[in-house]
Coordinates of C-alpha atoms in Angstrom, one line a residue:
Chain A
X1 CA 1.2 55.5 -11.6
X2 CA 1.7 52.0 -10.1
X3 CA 3.9 51.0 -13.0
X4 CA 5.3 47.6 -12.3
X5 CA 4.8 47.8 -8.5
X6 CA 2.6 44.9 -7.6
X7 CA 2.4 45.3 -3.9
X8 CA -1.0 45.6 -2.3
X9 CA -1.5 46.6 1.3
X10 CA -4.3 44.4 2.5
X11 CA -6.1 41.1 1.7
X12 CA -9.2 42.9 0.5
X13 CA -7.1 44.4 -2.4
X14 CA -5.2 41.1 -2.9
X15 CA -8.5 39.3 -3.7
X16 CA -10.4 42.1 -5.3
X17 CA -12.7 40.7 -7.9
X18 CA -13.2 37.2 -6.4
X19 CA -16.7 35.8 -6.8
X20 CA -18.8 32.7 -6.7
X21 CA -18.1 29.7 -9.0
X22 CA -14.6 30.8 -9.9
X23 CA -11.7 28.5 -10.7
X24 CA -8.9 28.8 -8.1
X25 CA -5.5 27.2 -8.2
X26 CA -3.8 27.1 -4.8
X27 CA -0.1 26.3 -4.2
X28 CA 1.4 24.0 -1.5
X29 CA 2.1 20.4 -0.8
X30 CA 0.2 19.2 2.3
X31 CA 0.5 22.3 4.6
X32 CA 4.0 23.1 3.3
X33 CA 4.1 26.4 1.3
X34 CA 0.4 27.2 1.4
X35 CA -0.8 30.9 1.1
X36 CA -2.3 30.8 4.6
X37 CA -3.6 34.4 4.7
X38 CA -5.1 34.3 1.2
X39 CA -7.0 31.1 2.0
X40 CA -8.3 32.7 5.2
X41 CA -9.5 35.7 3.2
X42 CA -11.2 33.5 0.6
X43 CA -12.9 31.9 3.6
X44 CA -13.9 35.3 5.1
X45 CA -15.4 36.5 1.8
X46 CA -17.8 33.6 1.8
X47 CA -17.6 33.0 -2.0
X48 CA -19.0 29.6 -2.9
X49 CA -19.3 27.1 -5.7
X50 CA -15.5 27.2 -6.2
X51 CA -13.5 24.8 -8.2
X52 CA -10.1 24.3 -6.5
X53 CA -7.1 22.8 -8.1
X54 CA -4.5 22.0 -5.4
X55 CA -2.4 18.9 -4.8
X56 CA -4.0 18.4 -1.4
X57 CA -7.1 19.8 0.5
X58 CA -5.5 20.8 3.8
X59 CA -6.4 19.3 7.1
X60 CA -9.4 19.9 9.4
X61 CA -9.5 23.6 10.2
X62 CA -6.4 24.5 8.4
X63 CA -5.4 25.3 4.8
X64 CA -8.1 24.5 2.3
X65 CA -9.8 22.6 5.2
X66 CA -11.2 26.0 6.1
X67 CA -13.0 26.3 2.8
X68 CA -14.4 22.8 3.2
X69 CA -15.9 23.7 6.6
X70 CA -17.9 26.5 5.0
X71 CA -18.9 24.3 2.0
X72 CA -17.3 26.8 -0.4
X73 CA -15.8 24.2 -2.7
X74 CA -18.0 22.6 -5.3
X75 CA -15.2 20.7 -7.1
X76 CA -11.8 19.6 -5.8
X77 CA -9.1 18.6 -8.2
X78 CA -5.9 17.1 -6.6
X79 CA -3.8 14.0 -6.3
X80 CA -4.1 13.2 -2.6
X81 CA -6.9 14.7 -0.6
X82 CA -7.6 12.5 2.4
X83 CA -6.0 14.1 5.4
X84 CA -9.2 15.4 6.9
X85 CA -12.4 13.8 8.1
X86 CA -14.7 16.5 6.8
X87 CA -13.4 16.0 3.3
X88 CA -14.3 12.3 3.6
X89 CA -17.9 13.2 4.6
X90 CA -18.4 15.7 1.8
X91 CA -16.8 13.3 -0.7
X92 CA -18.9 10.3 0.3
X93 CA -22.1 12.2 0.6
X94 CA -21.6 13.5 -2.9
X95 CA -21.8 17.1 -1.7
X96 CA -18.5 17.8 -3.3
X97 CA -17.2 16.5 -6.6
X98 CA -13.6 15.2 -6.5
X99 CA -11.4 14.7 -9.5
X100 CA -8.3 12.7 -8.5
X101 CA -5.4 13.3 -10.8
X102 CA -1.9 11.7 -10.7
X103 CA 0.5 14.2 -9.1
X104 CA 2.9 14.5 -12.1
X105 CA 0.0 14.9 -14.5
X106 CA -1.5 17.5 -12.3
X107 CA 1.7 19.5 -12.2
X108 CA 2.2 19.1 -16.0
X109 CA -1.4 20.1 -16.7
X110 CA -0.9 23.3 -14.7
X111 CA 2.5 23.9 -16.4
X112 CA 0.8 23.5 -19.8
X113 CA -1.9 25.9 -18.8
X114 CA 0.6 28.6 -18.0
X115 CA 2.7 27.8 -21.1
X116 CA -0.2 27.9 -23.6
X117 CA 0.1 24.2 -24.4
X118 CA -3.5 22.8 -24.9
X119 CA -2.6 19.2 -24.2
X120 CA 0.2 16.7 -24.0
X121 CA 0.8 12.9 -24.0
X122 CA 2.0 11.0 -20.9
X123 CA 2.5 7.4 -20.1
X124 CA 1.1 8.0 -16.6
X125 CA -2.2 6.3 -16.0
X126 CA -2.3 4.3 -19.3
X127 CA -4.4 1.2 -18.8
X128 CA -6.0 2.6 -15.5
X129 CA -9.3 4.3 -14.6
X130 CA -7.6 7.7 -15.2
X131 CA -7.3 7.0 -18.9
X132 CA -11.0 6.0 -19.3
X133 CA -12.6 8.1 -22.0
X134 CA -9.3 9.8 -23.0
X135 CA -7.5 9.5 -26.3
X136 CA -4.5 7.3 -26.3
X137 CA -1.7 7.0 -28.9
X138 CA 1.3 4.7 -29.4
X139 CA 4.7 6.3 -29.8
X140 CA 7.5 3.8 -30.4
X141 CA 6.5 0.7 -28.4
X142 CA 4.5 2.4 -25.7
X143 CA 1.0 3.8 -25.2
X144 CA 0.4 7.3 -23.9
X145 CA -2.7 9.2 -22.7
X146 CA -3.7 12.6 -24.0
X147 CA -4.1 15.0 -21.1
X148 CA -5.5 18.5 -21.5
X149 CA -4.4 21.7 -19.9
X150 CA -6.8 23.5 -17.5
X151 CA -8.4 26.8 -18.3
X152 CA -6.5 29.6 -16.8
X153 CA -7.5 30.0 -13.1
X154 CA -9.5 33.1 -12.2
X155 CA -7.2 33.4 -9.3
X156 CA -3.9 31.6 -8.7
X157 CA -2.9 31.8 -5.0
X158 CA 0.7 31.1 -4.2
X159 CA 3.1 31.4 -1.3
X160 CA 6.7 32.5 -1.8
X161 CA 9.6 33.2 0.6
X162 CA 10.7 36.5 -0.9
X163 CA 9.2 38.8 -3.5
X164 CA 10.5 42.1 -4.8
X165 CA 8.0 44.9 -5.5
X166 CA 7.7 43.9 -9.2
X167 CA 6.6 40.4 -8.3
X168 CA 9.7 38.4 -8.9
X169 CA 9.5 35.4 -6.5
X170 CA 12.0 33.2 -4.7
X171 CA 10.9 30.1 -2.8
X172 CA 12.4 28.3 0.1
X173 CA 13.3 24.6 0.0
X174 CA 10.4 22.3 -0.5
X175 CA 7.9 25.1 0.0
X176 CA 8.3 25.7 -3.7
X177 CA 6.4 22.5 -4.8
X178 CA 3.3 23.5 -6.9
X179 CA 3.6 27.2 -6.3
X180 CA 6.0 27.8 -9.2
X181 CA 3.7 26.3 -11.8
X182 CA 0.5 27.6 -10.3
X183 CA 2.0 31.1 -10.4
X184 CA 2.1 30.9 -14.2
X185 CA -1.4 29.7 -14.7
X186 CA -3.6 32.4 -13.3
X187 CA -5.5 35.2 -14.9
X188 CA -4.7 37.0 -11.7
X189 CA -1.8 35.6 -9.7
X190 CA -1.5 36.7 -6.1
X191 CA 1.6 35.9 -4.2
X192 CA 1.6 36.0 -0.4
X193 CA 5.2 36.2 0.8
X194 CA 7.3 36.3 4.0
X195 CA 9.3 39.2 2.9
X196 CA 9.1 42.0 0.3
X197 CA 12.2 43.8 -0.9
X198 CA 12.7 46.7 -3.3
X199 CA 13.0 45.8 -7.0
X200 CA 16.7 45.4 -7.9
X201 CA 17.6 43.7 -4.6
X202 CA 17.2 40.2 -5.8
X203 CA 19.9 38.4 -7.8
X204 CA 18.3 37.8 -11.2
X205 CA 20.0 34.5 -11.4
X206 CA 18.1 33.3 -8.3
X207 CA 14.6 34.1 -9.2
X208 CA 12.2 31.2 -9.6
X209 CA 9.1 33.0 -10.9
X210 CA 9.7 36.1 -13.1
X211 CA 7.4 39.0 -12.2
X212 CA 5.5 38.8 -15.5
X213 CA 3.4 36.1 -14.1
X214 CA 2.5 37.9 -10.8
X215 CA -0.2 40.5 -10.5
X216 CA -0.4 41.2 -6.8
X217 CA 2.0 40.8 -3.9
X218 CA 1.1 40.9 -0.3
X219 CA 3.1 40.7 2.9
X220 CA 1.8 37.6 4.7
X221 CA 1.9 36.3 8.2
X222 CA 2.4 32.5 8.5
X223 CA 1.8 30.0 11.2
X224 CA 3.6 27.3 9.1
X225 CA 2.0 24.4 10.7
X226 CA 3.8 21.1 10.4
X227 CA 1.8 18.0 9.4
X228 CA 4.1 15.3 10.5
X229 CA 6.8 16.4 12.8
X230 CA 9.5 13.7 12.7
X231 CA 12.8 14.0 14.5
X232 CA 15.6 11.6 15.0
X233 CA 16.5 10.3 18.5
X234 CA 20.1 11.1 19.4
Chain B
X1 CA 9.7 -17.5 9.5
X2 CA 8.3 -14.7 7.4
X3 CA 10.5 -11.7 7.2
X4 CA 9.7 -8.6 9.4
X5 CA 9.3 -5.2 7.7
X6 CA 12.8 -4.3 8.8
X7 CA 14.2 -7.5 7.3
X8 CA 12.4 -6.9 4.1
X9 CA 13.9 -3.4 4.0
X10 CA 17.3 -5.0 4.6
X11 CA 16.9 -7.3 1.7
X12 CA 15.6 -4.6 -0.6
X13 CA 18.6 -2.4 0.3
X14 CA 20.8 -5.0 -1.6
X15 CA 19.0 -3.9 -4.8
X16 CA 20.6 -0.5 -4.5
X17 CA 23.7 0.1 -6.7
X18 CA 26.4 2.6 -6.4
X19 CA 25.4 5.9 -8.0
X20 CA 21.7 5.2 -8.1
X21 CA 19.0 7.9 -7.8
X22 CA 16.1 6.2 -5.9
X23 CA 12.5 7.0 -5.0
X24 CA 11.2 5.2 -1.9
X25 CA 7.4 5.0 -1.4
X26 CA 5.6 5.4 1.9
X27 CA 5.7 2.5 4.3
X28 CA 8.1 -0.4 4.2
X29 CA 10.1 1.2 1.3
X30 CA 10.9 4.2 3.4
X31 CA 12.8 1.8 5.8
X32 CA 15.2 0.9 3.1
X33 CA 17.0 4.2 3.7
X34 CA 18.2 2.8 7.0
X35 CA 20.1 -0.1 5.3
X36 CA 22.0 1.5 2.5
X37 CA 25.3 -0.4 2.3
X38 CA 28.2 1.6 3.6
X39 CA 30.3 1.1 0.5
X40 CA 27.9 2.7 -2.0
X41 CA 26.7 6.2 -2.6
X42 CA 23.0 6.8 -3.6
X43 CA 20.7 9.8 -3.6
X44 CA 17.0 9.7 -2.6
X45 CA 14.4 11.6 -4.6
X46 CA 11.3 12.9 -2.9
X47 CA 8.7 13.9 -5.5
X48 CA 7.5 17.0 -3.7
X49 CA 10.7 18.7 -5.0
X50 CA 13.8 17.4 -3.3
X51 CA 16.7 15.4 -4.6
X52 CA 19.1 14.4 -1.8
X53 CA 16.8 13.6 1.1
X54 CA 18.7 13.2 4.4
X55 CA 17.7 11.7 7.7
X56 CA 15.1 13.1 10.1
X57 CA 16.1 16.4 11.7
X58 CA 17.2 16.9 15.3
X59 CA 14.8 19.0 17.3
X60 CA 16.6 22.2 16.5
X61 CA 16.9 21.5 12.8
X62 CA 13.1 21.0 12.2
X63 CA 12.0 23.2 9.3
X64 CA 8.4 23.5 8.2
X65 CA 9.7 24.3 4.7
X66 CA 11.6 21.1 4.4
X67 CA 9.5 18.0 4.2
X68 CA 9.3 14.7 2.2
X69 CA 6.5 13.4 0.0
X70 CA 5.1 11.7 3.1
X71 CA 4.9 15.2 4.7
X72 CA 7.5 14.3 7.3
X73 CA 10.1 16.8 8.3
X74 CA 13.5 15.8 6.9
X75 CA 17.0 17.2 6.2
X76 CA 19.1 17.3 3.0
X77 CA 22.0 15.1 2.2
X78 CA 25.3 16.3 0.6
X79 CA 24.7 17.5 -3.0
X80 CA 20.9 18.0 -2.5
X81 CA 18.8 20.3 -4.7
X82 CA 15.3 21.7 -4.6
X83 CA 12.9 22.2 -7.5
X84 CA 9.2 22.6 -8.3
X85 CA 6.7 19.8 -8.7
X86 CA 6.7 19.9 -12.6
X87 CA 10.5 19.6 -12.7
X88 CA 10.3 16.8 -10.2
X89 CA 7.9 14.8 -12.3
X90 CA 9.8 15.6 -15.5
X91 CA 12.7 13.9 -13.8
X92 CA 10.4 10.9 -13.0
X93 CA 8.6 10.8 -16.3
X94 CA 11.8 11.3 -18.2
X95 CA 13.2 8.0 -16.8
X96 CA 16.0 9.6 -14.8
X97 CA 15.2 7.9 -11.6
X98 CA 17.1 4.6 -11.6
X99 CA 14.9 2.7 -9.1
X100 CA 11.5 3.1 -7.5
X101 CA 10.5 0.9 -4.6
X102 CA 6.9 1.0 -3.6
X103 CA 4.2 -0.9 -1.8
X104 CA 1.1 -2.6 -3.4
X105 CA -2.2 -4.2 -2.6
X106 CA -1.8 -6.6 -5.6
X107 CA 0.5 -7.3 -8.5
X108 CA 0.1 -9.7 -11.4
X109 CA 2.1 -11.7 -13.9
X110 CA 1.5 -9.1 -16.6
X111 CA 3.6 -6.7 -14.5
X112 CA 0.5 -4.7 -13.5
X113 CA 0.2 -3.1 -10.1
X114 CA -2.8 -2.1 -8.0
X115 CA -1.9 0.1 -5.0
X116 CA -4.1 3.1 -4.7
X117 CA -7.8 2.2 -4.5
X118 CA -10.0 -0.3 -2.9
X119 CA -13.6 0.1 -4.2
X120 CA -16.1 0.8 -1.5
X121 CA -13.4 2.2 0.8
X122 CA -12.5 5.9 1.0
X123 CA -10.2 6.8 -1.9
X124 CA -7.6 9.3 -0.8
X125 CA -5.8 9.6 -4.1
X126 CA -2.9 8.2 -6.0
X127 CA -0.5 10.9 -5.2
X128 CA 2.6 10.4 -7.4
X129 CA 2.4 6.6 -7.6
X130 CA 1.0 6.4 -11.1
X131 CA 3.7 8.7 -12.4
X132 CA 6.4 6.8 -10.6
X133 CA 5.4 3.4 -12.0
X134 CA 5.0 4.8 -15.5
X135 CA 8.3 6.6 -15.4
X136 CA 10.9 4.6 -13.4
X137 CA 13.4 2.5 -15.3
X138 CA 13.2 -0.2 -12.7
X139 CA 10.4 -0.9 -10.2
X140 CA 10.6 -3.2 -7.2
X141 CA 7.5 -3.9 -5.2
X142 CA 7.5 -4.4 -1.4
X143 CA 4.5 -6.2 0.0
X144 CA 3.3 -9.1 2.1
X145 CA 2.9 -12.2 0.0
X146 CA -0.7 -12.9 1.1
X147 CA -3.4 -10.9 2.9
X148 CA -4.5 -11.6 6.4
X149 CA -6.8 -14.3 5.3
X150 CA -3.9 -16.1 3.6
X151 CA -5.1 -15.2 0.1
X152 CA -2.4 -14.5 -2.5
X153 CA -1.7 -10.9 -3.5
X154 CA 0.5 -12.1 -6.4
X155 CA -2.1 -12.9 -9.0
X156 CA -2.6 -14.0 -12.6
X157 CA -4.6 -10.8 -13.0
X158 CA -5.2 -7.9 -10.5
X159 CA -8.7 -7.5 -9.3
X160 CA -8.4 -4.0 -7.9
X161 CA -8.1 -0.8 -10.0
X162 CA -4.6 -0.5 -11.5
X163 CA -1.9 2.0 -10.7
X164 CA 0.1 1.1 -13.8
X165 CA 0.4 -1.7 -16.4
X166 CA 3.4 -3.8 -17.4
X167 CA 5.8 -2.2 -15.1
X168 CA 6.7 -4.5 -12.2
X169 CA 10.0 -6.3 -12.6
X170 CA 10.7 -7.7 -9.1
X171 CA 9.0 -8.2 -5.8
X172 CA 10.3 -8.6 -2.3
X173 CA 7.7 -10.1 0.0
X174 CA 7.8 -11.4 3.6
X175 CA 8.3 -14.9 2.1
X176 CA 10.3 -14.6 -1.1
X177 CA 12.1 -12.6 -3.7
X178 CA 10.7 -13.2 -7.2
X179 CA 11.5 -11.8 -10.6
X180 CA 9.0 -11.4 -13.4
X181 CA 10.2 -12.7 -16.7
X182 CA 8.0 -13.3 -19.8
X183 CA 4.8 -13.4 -17.9
X184 CA 5.9 -15.7 -15.1
X185 CA 7.3 -15.1 -11.7
X186 CA 10.6 -16.8 -11.0
X187 CA 11.3 -17.7 -7.4
X188 CA 14.8 -16.6 -6.6
X189 CA 15.0 -16.6 -2.8
X190 CA 12.9 -17.7 0.1
X191 CA 12.8 -16.4 3.7
X192 CA 14.6 -18.5 6.2
X193 CA 12.5 -21.4 7.3
X194 CA 9.8 -20.8 4.7
X195 CA 9.4 -23.8 2.3
X196 CA 9.1 -23.6 -1.4
X197 CA 5.7 -25.4 -1.0
X198 CA 4.4 -22.6 1.2
X199 CA 5.4 -20.0 -1.3
X200 CA 3.8 -22.0 -4.2
X201 CA 0.6 -22.3 -2.2
X202 CA 0.5 -18.6 -1.5
X203 CA 1.2 -17.6 -5.1
X204 CA -1.7 -17.6 -7.4
X205 CA 0.3 -16.3 -10.4
X206 CA 2.3 -18.7 -12.6
X207 CA 5.4 -19.5 -10.7
X208 CA 8.7 -21.0 -12.0
X209 CA 10.8 -22.6 -9.3
X210 CA 14.5 -22.1 -10.1
X211 CA 16.9 -24.9 -9.4
X212 CA 18.7 -23.3 -6.5
X213 CA 16.3 -21.2 -4.5
X214 CA 18.6 -19.6 -2.0
X215 CA 17.7 -18.6 1.5
X216 CA 17.5 -14.9 2.1
X217 CA 20.5 -13.9 4.3
X218 CA 19.7 -11.4 7.0

C-alpha cells in the first residue's frame, strides 16, 4: 500500500505515462526554479508534438531550450520567450506556434485551471492585440477582457525546495514564481525537489502547496544556472 | 543638453513619495533605485514574486533562487516578502502598487502606450508590462523624446501595437517632463539648455506650454 506516499525513485517513474502531443505546464521564471531533471527526462523520452505552458522557454541548451533543440514542442505558450537563438529560428520559420500571453493573465489562467474557474475578466490587454476576438465587458467605467482557463495539463512539472513524502511543498525565495499555481493545474503533478523529509516534519503553517495537488515527488539534482549574475562592486 | 539616462533616473526619483510601493521596469527605470531620496522609505516590487527588492548581492551573497524580473541576481530589503506569480499579479491587478515606471517605444495623447512589439522584428513577448499598465494607480513613462532620426515618439496616436490604453499620466524624457491632462500633454519642465521650441518641434502630440516651464534641476 503506497497510501499517501508520493515519492518515486527514478525519473522513469516520475514521468510514467507521458506521450506525444500532450499538454505540459512547466514551472520556473527564466532559469530560476525550473525542474531541471524532469525537463531532461522529457527530452530523453523523445516525446514530440508537445504544447508547453511556461512563462519562458529556457536558454540555448538549458531548461526548455533542450526540448526546442529536439523539436519536441509544437506550441509554446508564455509571456517572454526570447532568450535563445533557436527559439527565434523556430518561431520565425513557423515551425513552432507561439502564443504570447501577458504574464499576470498567464498566471491567473493557470490558477483558474487549478481552481475550477472556467474564465475571468481582466483589464489587462484591453484595446490591444491580445484582446482581439475575445469578449469584452464594461464593469463600472472600465472595460475588461474575458480570459479562459486552460485545460488541465496532462503533466505539471514543478520544482520545489522541500517536499515531504505526502507531497506537501515548500519553495525557496523567488524560485516559487509559477511553480505554486502550476502545481495545482495538472492531471498529474510531478514535483522535483532538493530535499525530501518524512511526512509530519514540515510545519503545516509554512506549506505553500498542500499535498492534495501533488501526485509524484522525486529527489532531484540541480545545477541552478544563473542567467544574469549581477554583483555590486564594493 | 539632453539629459543622460542617469539624469533622467535622478529626475524620476523625485516622483517617489514616502511609503510608496513601486515597480520599476527594465532599462532606465531600474536606475531610479539608485536615487531614492534619503528622507523617504519606499519598497520595490518585482513581479516574479518579490516585494522588497534590495541592491545587487556581493559575490558571497549571490543566490540562484533570488532574482528580479530582469533575471538579475538581487538581495532583499528590510521587510521583504516572497510570493507566487498569481499573488504577485493580483497585487498589481488589484491596484496595490502605487507607481509603475516603465519604458516605451511610443506614447500618445489618449494615454496609450506601445512598448512590446515592433512588427517585422522578433517579438520576444510582453512579460508583465500589459498587466502593469492596466493595474497600476499611477504610471510614469521613461523614454527618449525622439528616435535616432529625430522623429517624435510622443504622438497624437501610437503607430505600433499597444501595450495598454488610456493609462499614461506623466512622461519623463531626455528633453522634458510632461503631464497628460484631458488629451493634451502639458510641458512642465525642460532639460537644462533645451529650448521650448526644440521640445515643441519634437512633440507631435498636442502640446500645451505652461506659463512657467522650469528647468530640470540635476
